[in-house]
mmCIF file of C-alpha atoms in Angstrom:
data_model
loop_
_atom_site.group_PDB
_atom_site.id
_atom_site.type_symbol
_atom_site.label_atom_id
_atom_site.label_comp_id
_atom_site.label_asym_id
_atom_site.label_seq_id
_atom_site.Cartn_x
_atom_site.Cartn_y
_atom_site.Cartn_z
ATOM 1 C CA UNK A 12 -25.429 -4.776 33.909
ATOM 2 C CA UNK A 13 -25.743 -1.131 32.907
ATOM 3 C CA UNK A 14 -27.490 0.372 36.694
ATOM 4 C CA UNK A 15 -23.872 -1.501 38.309
ATOM 5 C CA UNK A 16 -22.194 0.929 36.173
ATOM 6 C CA UNK A 17 -20.875 4.366 37.699
ATOM 7 C CA UNK A 18 -23.151 7.679 36.128
ATOM 8 C CA UNK A 19 -19.041 8.997 34.905
ATOM 9 C CA UNK A 20 -18.865 5.094 33.344
ATOM 10 C CA UNK A 21 -22.539 5.396 31.848
ATOM 11 C CA UNK A 22 -21.435 8.966 30.685
ATOM 12 C CA UNK A 23 -18.014 7.953 28.721
ATOM 13 C CA UNK A 24 -20.132 5.155 27.198
ATOM 14 C CA UNK A 25 -22.853 7.564 25.990
ATOM 15 C CA UNK A 26 -19.888 9.828 24.540
ATOM 16 C CA UNK A 27 -18.556 6.945 22.856
ATOM 17 C CA UNK A 28 -21.520 6.314 20.584
ATOM 18 C CA UNK A 29 -22.311 10.256 20.239
ATOM 19 C CA UNK A 30 -18.484 10.410 18.661
ATOM 20 C CA UNK A 31 -19.458 7.186 16.388
ATOM 21 C CA UNK A 32 -22.493 9.422 15.228
ATOM 22 C CA UNK A 33 -20.469 11.809 14.418
ATOM 23 C CA UNK A 34 -17.874 10.158 12.887
ATOM 24 C CA UNK A 35 -20.592 7.981 10.880
ATOM 25 C CA UNK A 36 -21.869 11.735 9.719
ATOM 26 C CA UNK A 37 -19.023 13.376 8.788
ATOM 27 C CA UNK A 38 -18.474 10.036 6.502
ATOM 28 C CA UNK A 39 -21.921 10.144 5.005
ATOM 29 C CA UNK A 40 -20.809 13.181 4.317
ATOM 30 C CA UNK A 41 -19.608 11.847 0.695
ATOM 31 C CA UNK A 42 -23.350 12.199 -0.594
ATOM 32 C CA UNK A 43 -22.451 16.213 -0.032
ATOM 33 C CA UNK A 44 -20.193 15.813 -1.742
ATOM 34 C CA UNK A 45 -20.958 14.000 -4.379
ATOM 35 C CA UNK A 46 -23.914 16.372 -4.758
ATOM 36 C CA UNK A 47 -21.025 19.057 -5.742
ATOM 37 C CA UNK A 48 -19.729 17.479 -8.408
ATOM 38 C CA UNK A 49 -23.277 17.299 -11.034
ATOM 39 C CA UNK A 50 -22.006 19.713 -13.190
ATOM 40 C CA UNK A 51 -17.761 19.171 -13.121
ATOM 41 C CA UNK A 52 -18.428 16.401 -13.734
ATOM 42 C CA UNK A 53 -21.663 15.687 -15.731
ATOM 43 C CA UNK A 54 -21.980 17.488 -18.561
ATOM 44 C CA UNK A 55 -25.099 15.823 -20.718
ATOM 45 C CA UNK A 56 -28.091 14.342 -19.312
ATOM 46 C CA UNK A 57 -27.535 11.183 -19.133
ATOM 47 C CA UNK A 58 -24.691 11.844 -16.627
ATOM 48 C CA UNK A 59 -26.004 13.854 -14.323
ATOM 49 C CA UNK A 60 -28.866 11.212 -13.739
ATOM 50 C CA UNK A 61 -26.019 9.016 -13.157
ATOM 51 C CA UNK A 62 -24.726 10.566 -11.294
ATOM 52 C CA UNK A 63 -27.907 12.199 -9.110
ATOM 53 C CA UNK A 64 -29.059 9.000 -8.989
ATOM 54 C CA UNK A 65 -25.892 7.618 -7.717
ATOM 55 C CA UNK A 66 -25.939 9.490 -5.481
ATOM 56 C CA UNK A 67 -29.856 9.202 -4.448
ATOM 57 C CA UNK A 68 -29.538 5.877 -2.986
ATOM 58 C CA UNK A 69 -27.875 6.901 -0.179
ATOM 59 C CA UNK A 70 -29.033 10.418 0.855
ATOM 60 C CA UNK A 71 -31.136 8.901 3.355
ATOM 61 C CA UNK A 72 -28.742 7.127 5.333
ATOM 62 C CA UNK A 73 -27.122 10.553 5.541
ATOM 63 C CA UNK A 74 -30.190 12.670 7.006
ATOM 64 C CA UNK A 75 -31.636 9.486 9.354
ATOM 65 C CA UNK A 76 -27.550 9.210 11.147
ATOM 66 C CA UNK A 77 -27.616 13.355 10.821
ATOM 67 C CA UNK A 78 -31.271 12.961 13.167
ATOM 68 C CA UNK A 79 -29.998 10.133 15.217
ATOM 69 C CA UNK A 80 -27.059 12.422 15.935
ATOM 70 C CA UNK A 81 -29.049 14.882 17.233
ATOM 71 C CA UNK A 82 -31.933 13.079 18.837
ATOM 72 C CA UNK A 83 -29.013 10.658 20.991
ATOM 73 C CA UNK A 84 -27.145 13.653 22.048
ATOM 74 C CA UNK A 85 -31.183 15.520 23.323
ATOM 75 C CA UNK A 86 -31.549 11.980 25.796
ATOM 76 C CA UNK A 87 -28.290 12.198 27.325
ATOM 77 C CA UNK A 88 -26.738 15.516 27.412
ATOM 78 C CA UNK A 89 -30.147 17.551 27.415
ATOM 79 C CA UNK A 90 -27.818 20.606 28.694
ATOM 80 C CA UNK A 91 -25.993 21.088 25.222
ATOM 81 C CA UNK A 92 -28.778 20.356 23.337
ATOM 82 C CA UNK A 93 -30.594 22.944 24.666
ATOM 83 C CA UNK A 94 -27.949 25.264 25.058
ATOM 84 C CA UNK A 95 -26.820 24.718 21.148
ATOM 85 C CA UNK A 96 -29.815 24.464 19.978
ATOM 86 C CA UNK A 97 -32.205 26.952 21.466
ATOM 87 C CA UNK A 98 -28.853 29.417 21.940
ATOM 88 C CA UNK A 99 -27.251 29.296 18.350
ATOM 89 C CA UNK A 100 -30.281 28.915 16.748
ATOM 90 C CA UNK A 101 -30.041 31.058 13.267
ATOM 91 C CA UNK A 102 -26.571 28.799 12.174
ATOM 92 C CA UNK A 103 -29.005 25.186 13.107
ATOM 93 C CA UNK A 104 -32.110 26.392 11.360
ATOM 94 C CA UNK A 105 -29.148 27.271 8.176
ATOM 95 C CA UNK A 106 -27.975 23.571 8.166
ATOM 96 C CA UNK A 107 -31.684 21.922 8.787
ATOM 97 C CA UNK A 108 -32.870 23.964 6.284
ATOM 98 C CA UNK A 109 -30.463 23.070 3.315
ATOM 99 C CA UNK A 110 -30.941 19.897 4.063
ATOM 100 C CA UNK A 111 -34.420 20.026 3.899
ATOM 101 C CA UNK A 112 -33.967 21.448 0.526
ATOM 102 C CA UNK A 113 -31.712 18.184 -0.101
ATOM 103 C CA UNK A 114 -35.060 16.072 0.344
ATOM 104 C CA UNK A 115 -37.110 18.005 -1.477
ATOM 105 C CA UNK A 116 -35.137 18.000 -4.582
ATOM 106 C CA UNK A 117 -34.398 14.245 -4.565
ATOM 107 C CA UNK A 118 -38.003 13.466 -4.392
ATOM 108 C CA UNK A 119 -39.602 15.666 -6.846
ATOM 109 C CA UNK A 120 -36.260 16.528 -9.148
ATOM 110 C CA UNK A 121 -37.533 13.887 -11.326
ATOM 111 C CA UNK A 122 -41.373 14.705 -11.337
ATOM 112 C CA UNK A 123 -42.560 14.939 -14.555
ATOM 113 C CA UNK A 124 -44.478 18.582 -13.971
ATOM 114 C CA UNK A 125 -42.243 19.705 -11.106
ATOM 115 C CA UNK A 126 -43.185 23.707 -11.560
ATOM 116 C CA UNK A 127 -39.484 24.804 -10.588
ATOM 117 C CA UNK A 128 -37.403 22.463 -13.412
ATOM 118 C CA UNK A 129 -34.259 20.068 -12.619
ATOM 119 C CA UNK A 130 -32.576 22.632 -13.240
ATOM 120 C CA UNK A 131 -33.227 24.028 -9.711
ATOM 121 C CA UNK A 132 -34.269 21.138 -7.574
ATOM 122 C CA UNK A 133 -30.143 20.429 -8.632
ATOM 123 C CA UNK A 134 -28.756 23.938 -7.948
ATOM 124 C CA UNK A 135 -30.429 23.316 -4.251
ATOM 125 C CA UNK A 136 -28.444 19.852 -4.104
ATOM 126 C CA UNK A 137 -25.269 21.687 -5.049
ATOM 127 C CA UNK A 138 -26.377 24.567 -1.983
ATOM 128 C CA UNK A 139 -26.678 21.393 0.311
ATOM 129 C CA UNK A 140 -23.218 19.210 -0.898
ATOM 130 C CA UNK A 141 -21.873 23.073 -0.732
ATOM 131 C CA UNK A 142 -23.454 24.427 2.722
ATOM 132 C CA UNK A 143 -24.319 21.457 4.671
ATOM 133 C CA UNK A 144 -20.799 20.004 4.829
ATOM 134 C CA UNK A 145 -19.309 24.311 5.483
ATOM 135 C CA UNK A 146 -21.671 24.743 8.299
ATOM 136 C CA UNK A 147 -21.504 21.101 9.539
ATOM 137 C CA UNK A 148 -17.808 21.738 10.038
ATOM 138 C CA UNK A 149 -18.038 24.828 11.589
ATOM 139 C CA UNK A 150 -20.411 22.650 14.467
ATOM 140 C CA UNK A 151 -17.446 20.669 15.277
ATOM 141 C CA UNK A 152 -15.058 23.299 15.650
ATOM 142 C CA UNK A 153 -16.926 24.555 18.264
ATOM 143 C CA UNK A 154 -16.402 21.315 20.613
ATOM 144 C CA UNK A 155 -13.111 22.846 20.582
ATOM 145 C CA UNK A 156 -13.265 26.731 20.182
ATOM 146 C CA UNK A 157 -16.132 27.354 22.323
ATOM 147 C CA UNK A 158 -19.381 29.165 22.269
ATOM 148 C CA UNK A 159 -21.115 33.105 23.146
ATOM 149 C CA UNK A 160 -23.540 31.335 25.941
ATOM 150 C CA UNK A 161 -23.911 31.609 30.355
ATOM 151 C CA UNK A 162 -25.465 28.876 31.906
ATOM 152 C CA UNK A 163 -26.483 29.336 35.411
ATOM 153 C CA UNK A 164 -26.391 26.168 38.206
ATOM 154 C CA UNK A 165 -28.583 26.073 40.602
ATOM 155 C CA UNK A 166 -29.351 24.349 43.589
ATOM 156 C CA UNK A 167 -31.825 22.077 41.867
ATOM 157 C CA UNK A 168 -30.616 22.097 39.254
ATOM 158 C CA UNK A 169 -30.298 24.866 35.739
ATOM 159 C CA UNK A 170 -32.335 27.808 36.258
ATOM 160 C CA UNK A 171 -31.552 29.206 32.987
ATOM 161 C CA UNK A 172 -28.797 29.156 29.752
ATOM 162 C CA UNK A 173 -28.590 32.656 27.591
ATOM 163 C CA UNK A 174 -26.978 33.592 24.128
ATOM 164 C CA UNK A 175 -24.775 36.425 24.674
ATOM 165 C CA UNK A 176 -24.240 36.781 20.958
ATOM 166 C CA UNK A 177 -26.808 38.768 18.891
ATOM 167 C CA UNK A 178 -25.989 36.627 15.616
ATOM 168 C CA UNK A 179 -27.341 33.346 17.443
ATOM 169 C CA UNK A 180 -24.779 31.119 16.375
ATOM 170 C CA UNK A 181 -24.068 32.184 13.340
ATOM 171 C CA UNK A 182 -20.689 34.710 15.098
ATOM 172 C CA UNK A 183 -19.378 30.908 15.050
ATOM 173 C CA UNK A 184 -18.927 31.572 11.185
ATOM 174 C CA UNK A 185 -16.216 34.548 11.638
ATOM 175 C CA UNK A 186 -13.995 32.070 13.133
ATOM 176 C CA UNK A 187 -10.790 31.301 11.818
ATOM 177 C CA UNK A 188 -10.443 27.714 13.294
ATOM 178 C CA UNK A 189 -14.613 27.200 12.733
ATOM 179 C CA UNK A 190 -13.677 27.652 9.264
ATOM 180 C CA UNK A 191 -10.337 25.894 8.450
ATOM 181 C CA UNK A 192 -12.290 22.300 9.466
ATOM 182 C CA UNK A 193 -15.808 23.621 7.815
ATOM 183 C CA UNK A 194 -13.886 23.815 4.628
ATOM 184 C CA UNK A 195 -12.011 21.090 5.756
ATOM 185 C CA UNK A 196 -15.154 18.813 5.704
ATOM 186 C CA UNK A 197 -16.666 20.329 2.272
ATOM 187 C CA UNK A 198 -13.177 19.045 0.757
ATOM 188 C CA UNK A 199 -13.159 16.247 1.832
ATOM 189 C CA UNK A 200 -16.410 14.867 1.520
ATOM 190 C CA UNK A 201 -15.415 16.360 -2.109
ATOM 191 C CA UNK A 202 -12.816 13.662 -2.308
ATOM 192 C CA UNK A 203 -14.841 10.778 -1.271
ATOM 193 C CA UNK A 204 -17.917 12.125 -3.088
ATOM 194 C CA UNK A 205 -15.197 11.448 -5.797
ATOM 195 C CA UNK A 206 -14.323 8.399 -4.786
ATOM 196 C CA UNK A 207 -17.320 6.855 -3.974
ATOM 197 C CA UNK A 208 -18.834 8.192 -8.479
ATOM 198 C CA UNK A 209 -16.132 5.954 -8.886
ATOM 199 C CA UNK A 210 -16.856 2.904 -7.664
ATOM 200 C CA UNK A 211 -20.217 2.749 -8.451
ATOM 201 C CA UNK A 212 -21.283 4.283 -12.581
ATOM 202 C CA UNK A 213 -20.164 2.101 -14.784
ATOM 203 C CA UNK A 214 -19.138 5.624 -17.631
ATOM 204 C CA UNK A 215 -15.880 6.431 -19.487
ATOM 205 C CA UNK A 216 -15.822 9.998 -19.307
ATOM 206 C CA UNK A 217 -16.470 10.261 -15.706
ATOM 207 C CA UNK A 218 -14.153 7.760 -14.496
ATOM 208 C CA UNK A 219 -11.598 9.742 -16.970
ATOM 209 C CA UNK A 220 -13.379 12.789 -15.461
ATOM 210 C CA UNK A 221 -11.966 12.202 -11.315
ATOM 211 C CA UNK A 222 -8.685 12.238 -11.073
ATOM 212 C CA UNK A 223 -8.644 16.142 -12.047
ATOM 213 C CA UNK A 224 -11.032 16.459 -9.188
ATOM 214 C CA UNK A 225 -9.405 14.631 -6.901
ATOM 215 C CA UNK A 226 -6.353 16.214 -6.918
ATOM 216 C CA UNK A 227 -8.045 19.934 -6.614
ATOM 217 C CA UNK A 228 -9.165 18.948 -3.292
ATOM 218 C CA UNK A 229 -6.452 16.754 -2.297
ATOM 219 C CA UNK A 230 -4.682 20.033 -2.372
ATOM 220 C CA UNK A 231 -7.071 22.236 -0.198
ATOM 221 C CA UNK A 232 -8.442 19.711 1.714
ATOM 222 C CA UNK A 233 -4.978 18.854 3.212
ATOM 223 C CA UNK A 234 -4.058 22.646 3.405
ATOM 224 C CA UNK A 235 -7.502 23.424 5.603
ATOM 225 C CA UNK A 236 -6.675 20.278 7.842
ATOM 226 C CA UNK A 237 -3.162 21.367 9.136
ATOM 227 C CA UNK A 238 -4.103 25.203 9.590
ATOM 228 C CA UNK A 239 -6.785 23.562 12.378
ATOM 229 C CA UNK A 240 -5.377 20.610 13.984
ATOM 230 C CA UNK A 241 -1.798 23.627 14.068
ATOM 231 C CA UNK A 242 -4.189 25.655 16.373
ATOM 232 C CA UNK A 243 -5.848 23.496 18.028
ATOM 233 C CA UNK A 244 -2.435 21.670 19.712
ATOM 234 C CA UNK A 245 -1.377 25.119 20.510
ATOM 235 C CA UNK A 246 -4.491 26.616 21.876
ATOM 236 C CA UNK A 247 -5.114 26.854 25.709
ATOM 237 C CA UNK A 248 -8.284 24.555 26.090
ATOM 238 C CA UNK A 249 -10.959 24.251 29.003
ATOM 239 C CA UNK A 250 -10.161 21.938 31.136
ATOM 240 C CA UNK A 251 -12.411 20.693 34.582
ATOM 241 C CA UNK A 252 -11.285 19.384 38.063
ATOM 242 C CA UNK A 253 -12.293 16.353 38.589
ATOM 243 C CA UNK A 254 -13.768 16.735 42.208
ATOM 244 C CA UNK A 255 -15.131 20.180 42.379
ATOM 245 C CA UNK A 256 -16.295 21.134 38.449
ATOM 246 C CA UNK A 257 -13.888 23.896 38.808
ATOM 247 C CA UNK A 258 -13.255 25.244 34.728
ATOM 248 C CA UNK A 259 -9.857 25.840 34.423
ATOM 249 C CA UNK A 260 -8.275 27.404 31.421
ATOM 250 C CA UNK A 261 -4.417 25.044 30.571
ATOM 251 C CA UNK A 262 -1.647 25.240 28.155
ATOM 252 C CA UNK A 263 -1.644 22.784 25.372
ATOM 253 C CA UNK A 264 -4.963 21.138 26.480
ATOM 254 C CA UNK A 265 -6.033 19.103 23.303
ATOM 255 C CA UNK A 266 -1.867 18.075 22.622
ATOM 256 C CA UNK A 267 -1.956 17.004 26.630
ATOM 257 C CA UNK A 268 -4.414 15.232 25.424
ATOM 258 C CA UNK A 269 -3.164 13.179 22.023
ATOM 259 C CA UNK A 270 -0.384 12.364 24.582
ATOM 260 C CA UNK A 271 -2.427 11.382 27.623
ATOM 261 C CA UNK A 272 -4.127 9.495 25.813
ATOM 262 C CA UNK A 273 -2.019 7.201 23.264
ATOM 263 C CA UNK A 274 -4.726 4.857 22.431
ATOM 264 C CA UNK A 275 -6.761 7.744 20.775
ATOM 265 C CA UNK A 276 -4.002 9.218 19.427
ATOM 266 C CA UNK A 277 -3.069 5.865 17.548
ATOM 267 C CA UNK A 278 -6.774 6.191 16.260
ATOM 268 C CA UNK A 279 -6.199 9.336 15.130
ATOM 269 C CA UNK A 280 -2.909 8.507 13.249
ATOM 270 C CA UNK A 281 -4.308 5.696 11.651
ATOM 271 C CA UNK A 282 -6.981 7.366 10.268
ATOM 272 C CA UNK A 283 -4.984 10.324 8.963
ATOM 273 C CA UNK A 284 -2.764 7.533 7.409
ATOM 274 C CA UNK A 285 -6.068 5.941 5.416
ATOM 275 C CA UNK A 286 -7.142 9.017 4.382
ATOM 276 C CA UNK A 287 -3.867 9.886 2.931
ATOM 277 C CA UNK A 288 -3.345 6.103 1.409
ATOM 278 C CA UNK A 289 -7.452 7.000 -0.094
ATOM 279 C CA UNK A 290 -6.280 9.740 -1.950
ATOM 280 C CA UNK A 291 -3.160 8.947 -3.393
ATOM 281 C CA UNK A 292 -5.091 5.810 -4.266
ATOM 282 C CA UNK A 293 -7.646 7.265 -6.027
ATOM 283 C CA UNK A 294 -5.411 9.838 -7.378
ATOM 284 C CA UNK A 295 -2.042 7.965 -8.971
ATOM 285 C CA UNK A 296 -3.920 3.868 -8.971
ATOM 286 C CA UNK A 297 -7.075 4.946 -10.608
ATOM 287 C CA UNK A 298 -8.474 2.629 -7.438
ATOM 288 C CA UNK A 299 -11.582 1.899 -6.867
ATOM 289 C CA UNK A 300 -11.212 0.735 -3.236
ATOM 290 C CA UNK A 301 -9.690 4.031 -2.574
ATOM 291 C CA UNK A 302 -13.247 4.862 -0.978
ATOM 292 C CA UNK A 303 -12.748 2.079 1.422
ATOM 293 C CA UNK A 304 -9.224 2.998 2.645
ATOM 294 C CA UNK A 305 -10.451 7.373 3.268
ATOM 295 C CA UNK A 306 -13.867 6.587 3.980
ATOM 296 C CA UNK A 307 -12.708 4.127 7.238
ATOM 297 C CA UNK A 308 -9.914 6.940 7.926
ATOM 298 C CA UNK A 309 -12.741 9.312 8.024
ATOM 299 C CA UNK A 310 -14.766 7.616 10.860
ATOM 300 C CA UNK A 311 -11.289 7.118 12.414
ATOM 301 C CA UNK A 312 -10.002 9.918 12.161
ATOM 302 C CA UNK A 313 -13.376 12.158 13.264
ATOM 303 C CA UNK A 314 -14.359 9.966 16.180
ATOM 304 C CA UNK A 315 -10.695 10.492 17.748
ATOM 305 C CA UNK A 316 -11.126 14.380 17.229
ATOM 306 C CA UNK A 317 -15.145 14.061 19.605
ATOM 307 C CA UNK A 318 -13.058 11.888 21.774
ATOM 308 C CA UNK A 319 -10.899 14.968 22.396
ATOM 309 C CA UNK A 320 -12.990 16.561 22.865
ATOM 310 C CA UNK A 321 -14.555 14.735 25.275
ATOM 311 C CA UNK A 322 -13.003 12.867 27.212
ATOM 312 C CA UNK A 323 -9.638 13.781 30.152
ATOM 313 C CA UNK A 324 -11.371 16.048 32.117
ATOM 314 C CA UNK A 325 -12.103 18.682 28.540
ATOM 315 C CA UNK A 326 -14.602 20.630 28.463
ATOM 316 C CA UNK A 327 -16.410 19.694 25.323
ATOM 317 C CA UNK A 328 -18.325 23.245 24.628
ATOM 318 C CA UNK A 329 -16.766 25.637 26.513
ATOM 319 C CA UNK A 330 -18.565 29.123 26.859
ATOM 320 C CA UNK A 331 -16.378 31.722 25.614
ATOM 321 C CA UNK A 332 -18.936 33.911 27.498
ATOM 322 C CA UNK A 333 -18.057 32.732 30.879
ATOM 323 C CA UNK A 334 -15.267 30.378 31.585
ATOM 324 C CA UNK A 335 -17.828 27.947 34.364
ATOM 325 C CA UNK A 336 -20.517 27.783 32.169
ATOM 326 C CA UNK A 337 -18.557 25.288 30.148
ATOM 327 C CA UNK A 338 -19.802 22.102 29.625
ATOM 328 C CA UNK A 339 -18.526 18.959 30.477
ATOM 329 C CA UNK A 340 -19.739 15.005 29.564
ATOM 330 C CA UNK A 341 -20.313 15.202 34.144
ATOM 331 C CA UNK A 342 -22.462 18.959 34.012
ATOM 332 C CA UNK A 343 -24.616 17.945 31.110
ATOM 333 C CA UNK A 344 -25.147 14.804 31.398
ATOM 334 C CA UNK A 345 -28.739 13.539 32.052
ATOM 335 C CA UNK A 346 -29.692 11.382 35.092
ATOM 336 C CA UNK A 347 -28.241 7.141 36.268
ATOM 337 C CA UNK A 348 -31.391 6.414 35.646
ATOM 338 C CA UNK A 349 -31.735 7.770 32.168
ATOM 339 C CA UNK A 350 -28.815 7.062 30.866
ATOM 340 C CA UNK A 351 -29.459 2.765 32.148
ATOM 341 C CA UNK A 352 -32.758 2.515 30.556
ATOM 342 C CA UNK A 353 -31.418 4.868 27.332
ATOM 343 C CA UNK A 354 -27.571 1.876 27.564
ATOM 344 C CA UNK A 355 -30.264 -1.240 26.855
ATOM 345 C CA UNK A 356 -31.710 0.360 23.596
ATOM 346 C CA UNK A 357 -27.712 1.010 22.744
ATOM 347 C CA UNK A 358 -27.484 -2.628 22.862
ATOM 348 C CA UNK A 359 -29.811 -3.044 19.683
ATOM 349 C CA UNK A 360 -27.293 -0.239 17.399
ATOM 350 C CA UNK A 361 -25.157 -4.048 16.088
ATOM 351 C CA UNK A 362 -28.219 -5.434 14.925
ATOM 352 C CA UNK A 363 -29.196 -2.127 13.132
ATOM 353 C CA UNK A 364 -25.847 -1.354 11.806
ATOM 354 C CA UNK A 365 -25.818 -4.723 9.894
ATOM 355 C CA UNK A 366 -28.780 -4.177 9.068
ATOM 356 C CA UNK A 367 -27.685 -0.866 7.248
ATOM 357 C CA UNK A 368 -24.382 -2.992 5.431
ATOM 358 C CA UNK A 369 -26.848 -6.100 4.368
ATOM 359 C CA UNK A 370 -29.164 -2.928 2.378
ATOM 360 C CA UNK A 371 -26.091 -1.092 0.764
ATOM 361 C CA UNK A 372 -24.377 -4.111 -0.239
ATOM 362 C CA UNK A 373 -27.405 -5.738 -1.836
ATOM 363 C CA UNK A 374 -27.850 -1.534 -3.143
ATOM 364 C CA UNK A 375 -24.081 -1.260 -4.251
ATOM 365 C CA UNK A 376 -24.341 -4.997 -6.425
ATOM 366 C CA UNK A 377 -23.782 -3.719 -9.738
ATOM 367 C CA UNK A 378 -22.618 -0.966 -10.452
ATOM 368 C CA UNK A 379 -25.460 2.539 -12.333
ATOM 369 C CA UNK A 380 -25.165 1.634 -15.821
ATOM 370 C CA UNK A 381 -27.585 3.748 -18.816
ATOM 371 C CA UNK A 382 -28.897 0.185 -18.975
ATOM 372 C CA UNK A 383 -29.306 0.206 -15.202
ATOM 373 C CA UNK A 384 -30.929 3.556 -15.087
ATOM 374 C CA UNK A 385 -33.217 1.499 -17.651
ATOM 375 C CA UNK A 386 -34.255 -0.953 -15.949
ATOM 376 C CA UNK A 387 -34.860 1.033 -12.241
ATOM 377 C CA UNK A 388 -38.392 2.192 -12.134
ATOM 378 C CA UNK A 389 -37.630 4.706 -9.844
ATOM 379 C CA UNK A 390 -35.193 7.103 -10.292
ATOM 380 C CA UNK A 391 -34.439 11.075 -9.016
#
């Protein structure tokens, strides 16, 4: 089946999978967003324990998806992995560090006699929720803004790949477009985290304070995302000729991608509408279903952004140091044979998703309450 597809079709298939993984990763950052609310909503030890434990049941989903996202990128588009992870290593090391301290914090916060104390681990969770979301948003934005690298393509493959900026990835933090998306992801994760807590914790004081958090997070989210979107649709983009692979600058490239890929544009607009609907229902209707609306909208919106970055003859990782070094799904992918083998393995993904849905529903069967905590043999 897959072996009969062209190399380009397989490359597009795997970019769709990468896009889905990226979309689910951003959605699952609601765990990080919820962590930033530990002190905002948790005024007593019981309230903090309720928040940390309801999020603790899901943190492994986020961590696993991040690892899977990186692994899928490495296997399908190894040149991106080598260029970005090998060159922008300070940025990636910062991301990995804040996710490692999350895992450590959840596991050791409630351990008797932990030498750092509960408050230290709680501070680590807030740090992970803040920096983890902002930095991942910045990384995603570099798919549109570009990065400082040079790749030399030889007759027999890649001769060398090198980063041209001494900050090795940290320079992306000082780009307005990158920061706009980074803070958009932060406030979106915070919104989703608040909605998830409202949906899954049975505590009147926490529920009463969440509406205030929703409104305070919704306004900056909309502002930063509007800044990012305005820059995106008005900027020149990196395009390439499908026959020669020559990269060139195209006026309003991402606006053209929106207009020339109507199905993807519909997905993008539908996602935005669902996110806005979720915010409205959470802030003004006090609906526990707001999380479902906003979560689904997040997946659709982020998925469409990834498609916009890689399809329609677009360089998904532009080089600001050398135009022709820009990476595309065609020049950065692995071989036809490898993609074919991987595609057969990908057929188990629906089974994995079914298991995740089953496990998710089982863990969320009852709202977290004081009685649930007392009856749970394992708490965070």
